[in-house]
Amino acid sequence: MSSKNDILSAIRSHTGKRYNMPDLTLDAIVYEDKIAQFSDALQAAGGKAVLLQPGEDVNDIIRQHFPDAARIASNLPDITCATFNPDDLADPRELNNTDLAIVEGHFGVAENGAVWITRQVKHKALYFISNSLVMLIDREAIVNNMHEAYKRTEGMTYDFGAFISGPSKTADIEQALVFGAHGPVGVLVILK
Amino acid sequence: MSTKHSKAAARFIANRKQEAWHDETLWMVRAKRDKMSHSIPEWERLRELASDIKLYSNSHLDTLLEEFEKNALANGAIVHWAKNAAEHNAIVQEILRQHDAHTLIKSKSMLTEECGMNEFLQEQGYDIIESDLGERILQWMHLHPSHIVMPAIHIKRQEVGEMMERVLGTEKGNSDPTYLTHAVRKNMREKFLTADVAMTGANFAVASTGEIVVCTNEGNADMGTSFPKVHIATFGMEKIVPSREALGVFTRLLARSGTGQPVTSYTSHYCKPKEGGEFHIIIVDNGRSDILARPDHIRMLNCIRCGECMNTCPVYRRTGGYSYTYFIPGPVGINLGMLKDPVKYSDNVSACSLCLSCSNVCPVKIDLGEQIYRWRQDLDRIGKASTEKKIMSGGMKFLMERPKLFNTALRFAPLVNKMPRFMIYNGLNAWGKGRELPTFAKQSFNDMWKNNKIK
Amino acid sequence: MKIGLFIPCYINAVYPEVGVASYKLLKSLGLDVDYPLDQTCCGQPMANAGFEHESLGLAVRMEELFSKYDYVVGPSASCVAFVKENHPGILEKAGHVCMNSKKIYDICEFLHDVVKVKELKAEFPHKVSIHNSCHGVRELHLSSPSERNIPYYSKLRDLLSLVRGIEIFEPKRIDECCGFGGMFAVEEPEVSVCMGQDKVKDHMSTGAEYITGADSSCLMHMEGVIKRDNLPVKTIHIVEILASGL
């Protein structure tokens, strides 16, 4: 406790002018076609968005995109192509070597192709450990920008939440872009 | 009048091909950033807001940090306060000891670098594993970052390939970045699954919610925290933002400025410990509260460590991170080094042509170049001014304050034009390195005016 | 309006023709321009090197020299910027109030914003590449800094566009520093030379015959590189182009 008190008293004695919190209203960018902008931004981030057409089944879309996936994890009741329920596993380490994980997101962000997820599965590892990640969101649930996004998170409680924009990537070797640094190599967002 | 920076810079530039690659590659990042910032009509307004929010938060650290602590505790986190690097490292060690942990997997953190934490823990026998690819490469090569966002930017793919042949047994002669990255992915997967404790830094800490936010492209922070029961997050106290609403301003600026992406792949919000686990948060001062007492330099606390001032700096691009003596290079590092210890780090102050590109590129509007100018004014007082420079400056003052002498000097100056070449271009003449001296006019403007030659 | 012509030290010594062109140009526009005698230096070299206090006497002297003029106009963006931005602080420490800072203009800025010239007699049938100097761009706002998200503008381009026969270009890195930086040029010579060489190359890649700008100091630096490496490009101060034929 004494370090805390020392730090706080140093702050108090060194703080000079106290500035006011600015008014955060601003005219932030909005898009005429949020779905198109979201798809473009996601593609630029190395992911892909598809719009579910009337009569199409999500499971068919997933199988088309990942024909080779053998170990498919999902706890969503509608995802019949899943081969196991990740919530049945006691230890997140057992998720290793998962080919595909299918999860639900809350909403997308048009300006950067990100999807906001909060942990809806037993092991947070699922969002990161599988080779590919499918996120399902409602096509109406796309906000323009991060200001709207954070407004939308108000009232949500979570232990872990994340904006995920495309696959895991790195450019640490000579600035050459490589997907799948540690997490998913591919990300597909299905707009329902 | 050379400084440690200028000498190291000369060595870096001696390999002109590597220098040109380094310059061009970082310039590309700057160009990507320009494209991104131009796609946001409200960009300049965002910068203003970001700066104003930081001025508010850094002048209310006492209340905001207490608010953060209260909310973090309510979330179930354990909050520690560290006055300095030693306290910080001791807190981490104690957590490791309590959990009988041996292996710590961590994401990139300039704060742990600042605290010398890895070296400290390694000396105590702990196994510290950096999980960011660039940091991992550096760890294997026993090197430190040369850039705060692109830590291994100075290393060529062939060097990485050769190192990985030894460390990971990759194919001989294969230096393809995708191949090498995936070799590390495979090797690191095992480390993620078996580490005892996970550690991350924090890009932001939100006072109103008590959560910390970590931004990565690799997802290494998230992988790291997904398996061990214990997560330690550490942040310098200026990382506090008042609310999630304010956070929106910064998450829009950070990646656009740093790497030219609209956002990082992962913007992860850590709020509560996992079931049966522990979430430790360390709030670190380590000199930051002293900066509050420096009105001329207080804006340095605005910094969100995007690294764009390095990418835009014509000196950094051409001299590399290792030419600076502080662990953070470039315009931000020159200033932070001077705040840390002006006598020790004054050699970096020469690494600036005062072009002010950094001040204009900075997403939180730090007057980086102007502050470097101010530091130069302090060098003489702290006994760090170059004697030669002082003599040159004093000589100029003497001459310029005496117009008659100035005019006489200019009358004789053309004689310099006629001096033998070896007398002008020798080792003593720094200008003569790569440049011819200007030729003095036969008659100065002052003389021309007096002789009525100008009509 | 009475204009006092401000001629910085190195223009006085090395490029007096730039001073002459400035005077002729202002005169040709029917302006009342005078040269207060025996000018030396604004003090920037000492201040940038870290000896701002050594500039005080020079700042005071400049205040006296220009006290009777409505405007101070000089052909050097960097020196003008120093007077405008730094003299007030330097003088304040000694209890003086800086008057020059409010009335000093770079000559291009003055022609563009105050005189608002719409035509010139000048002719310059050559390809020129504009050198957007750091202090001209980022302190005097002669053009839009590339870092900022604001609409493109260039007061230098506007003025050059009034010249007959001219073809105007700008380098790829439109306002990257040439590496002069005052004492930086000799304290970090290798970096400074490297920056100078890169900058000249960038200007040359536009196909220009001349590099032109509002700062003789940058031009002097690049000229040093050009002469050493025998490069097929020349430097010329913008007022010499604007005053061509006078």
Coordinates of N, CA and C in Angstrom, one line a residue, chain A residues 29 31 33-43 45 106-117 135 137-153 162-166 189 191, chain B residues 248 251-252 256 262-263 267:
Chain A
I29 N -16.8 9.4 -39.6 CA -17.1 8.9 -40.9 C -18.3 7.9 -40.8
Y31 N -20.9 5.4 -43.6 CA -20.8 4.8 -45.0 C -22.2 4.6 -45.5
D33 N -23.0 2.3 -47.8 CA -23.3 0.9 -47.8 C -22.3 0.2 -46.8
K34 N -22.8 0.1 -45.6 CA -21.9 -0.4 -44.5 C -21.5 -1.9 -44.8
I35 N -22.3 -2.7 -45.4 CA -21.9 -4.1 -45.6 C -20.8 -4.1 -46.6
A36 N -20.9 -3.3 -47.7 CA -19.8 -3.3 -48.7 C -18.5 -2.8 -48.1
Q37 N -18.6 -1.7 -47.3 CA -17.4 -1.2 -46.6 C -16.8 -2.2 -45.7
F38 N -17.7 -2.9 -44.9 CA -17.2 -3.9 -44.0 C -16.4 -5.0 -44.7
S39 N -17.0 -5.4 -45.8 CA -16.4 -6.5 -46.6 C -15.1 -6.1 -47.2
D40 N -15.0 -4.9 -47.7 CA -13.8 -4.4 -48.3 C -12.7 -4.3 -47.2
A41 N -13.1 -3.7 -46.0 CA -12.1 -3.6 -45.0 C -11.6 -4.9 -44.5
L42 N -12.5 -5.9 -44.4 CA -12.1 -7.2 -43.9 C -11.2 -7.9 -44.9
Q43 N -11.5 -7.7 -46.2 CA -10.7 -8.3 -47.2 C -9.3 -7.7 -47.2
A45 N -7.8 -6.7 -44.6 CA -7.2 -7.2 -43.4 C -6.9 -8.7 -43.6
H106 N -21.0 -10.1 -31.9 CA -22.1 -9.2 -31.6 C -22.4 -8.3 -32.8
F107 N -21.4 -7.7 -33.3 CA -21.6 -6.8 -34.4 C -20.3 -6.6 -35.1
G108 N -20.4 -6.0 -36.3 CA -19.2 -5.7 -37.1 C -19.0 -4.2 -37.2
V109 N -17.7 -3.8 -37.5 CA -17.4 -2.4 -37.7 C -17.0 -2.1 -39.1
A110 N -17.7 -1.2 -39.8 CA -17.5 -1.0 -41.2 C -16.1 -0.4 -41.5
E111 N -15.6 0.5 -40.7 CA -14.4 1.2 -41.0 C -13.2 0.3 -41.0
N112 N -13.2 -0.8 -40.3 CA -12.0 -1.6 -40.2 C -12.2 -3.1 -40.3
G113 N -13.4 -3.5 -40.6 CA -13.7 -5.0 -40.8 C -13.6 -5.8 -39.5
A114 N -13.7 -5.2 -38.4 CA -13.5 -5.9 -37.1 C -14.9 -6.4 -36.7
V115 N -14.9 -7.5 -35.9 CA -16.1 -8.1 -35.3 C -15.9 -8.1 -33.8
W116 N -16.9 -7.6 -33.1 CA -16.7 -7.6 -31.6 C -17.3 -8.9 -31.1
I117 N -16.4 -9.6 -30.4 CA -16.9 -10.8 -29.7 C -16.7 -10.7 -28.2
M135 N -16.9 -16.3 -38.0 CA -17.7 -15.6 -37.1 C -19.0 -15.2 -37.8
I137 N -22.4 -13.0 -37.8 CA -23.1 -11.8 -37.3 C -24.3 -11.5 -38.1
D138 N -25.2 -10.7 -37.5 CA -26.4 -10.3 -38.2 C -26.0 -9.2 -39.2
R139 N -26.4 -9.3 -40.4 CA -26.0 -8.2 -41.4 C -26.5 -6.8 -41.0
E140 N -27.5 -6.8 -40.2 CA -28.0 -5.5 -39.7 C -27.1 -4.9 -38.6
A141 N -26.3 -5.8 -38.1 CA -25.5 -5.4 -36.9 C -24.1 -4.9 -37.4
I142 N -24.0 -3.9 -38.2 CA -22.7 -3.3 -38.6 C -22.8 -1.9 -38.3
V143 N -21.9 -1.4 -37.5 CA -21.8 0.0 -37.1 C -20.8 0.7 -38.0
N144 N -20.8 2.0 -38.1 CA -19.9 2.7 -39.0 C -18.5 2.7 -38.5
N145 N -18.3 3.0 -37.3 CA -16.9 3.3 -36.8 C -16.8 2.9 -35.3
M146 N -15.6 3.1 -34.8 CA -15.3 2.6 -33.4 C -16.0 3.4 -32.4
H147 N -16.4 4.6 -32.7 CA -17.2 5.4 -31.7 C -18.5 4.8 -31.5
E148 N -19.2 4.4 -32.6 CA -20.5 3.7 -32.5 C -20.3 2.4 -31.9
A149 N -19.1 1.8 -32.2 CA -18.9 0.4 -31.7 C -18.8 0.4 -30.1
Y150 N -18.1 1.4 -29.6 CA -17.9 1.4 -28.1 C -19.2 1.8 -27.5
K151 N -20.0 2.6 -28.2 CA -21.3 3.0 -27.6 C -22.1 1.7 -27.5
R152 N -22.0 0.8 -28.5 CA -22.8 -0.4 -28.5 C -22.3 -1.4 -27.5
T153 N -21.1 -1.3 -27.0 CA -20.7 -2.2 -26.0 C -21.1 -1.8 -24.6
A162 N -13.2 -8.8 -27.5 CA -12.1 -8.4 -28.5 C -12.8 -8.0 -29.8
F163 N -12.1 -7.0 -30.4 CA -12.4 -6.7 -31.8 C -11.4 -7.5 -32.7
I164 N -12.0 -8.4 -33.5 CA -11.1 -9.2 -34.3 C -11.3 -8.8 -35.8
S165 N -10.2 -8.3 -36.4 CA -10.2 -7.9 -37.8 C -9.3 -8.8 -38.6
G166 N -9.9 -9.8 -39.2 CA -9.1 -10.7 -40.1 C -8.3 -11.6 -39.3
V189 N -16.3 -14.2 -42.2 CA -17.4 -13.6 -41.5 C -18.6 -13.9 -42.3
L191 N -22.4 -13.0 -42.9 CA -23.5 -12.0 -42.5 C -24.8 -12.6 -42.7
Chain B
G248 N -12.3 4.9 -27.9 CA -12.6 4.8 -29.4 C -11.8 5.8 -30.2
T251 N -8.2 3.9 -30.4 CA -8.1 2.7 -31.2 C -8.3 3.1 -32.7
R252 N -8.8 4.2 -33.0 CA -8.9 4.6 -34.4 C -7.5 5.2 -34.9
R256 N -3.6 3.0 -37.4 CA -3.5 3.8 -38.6 C -2.2 4.5 -38.6
P262 N -6.2 0.0 -40.6 CA -7.3 0.7 -39.9 C -7.5 0.3 -38.4
V263 N -7.0 -0.9 -38.1 CA -7.0 -1.4 -36.7 C -6.1 -2.6 -36.7
T267 N -7.9 -6.3 -30.9 CA -8.0 -5.3 -29.9 C -8.7 -5.9 -28.7

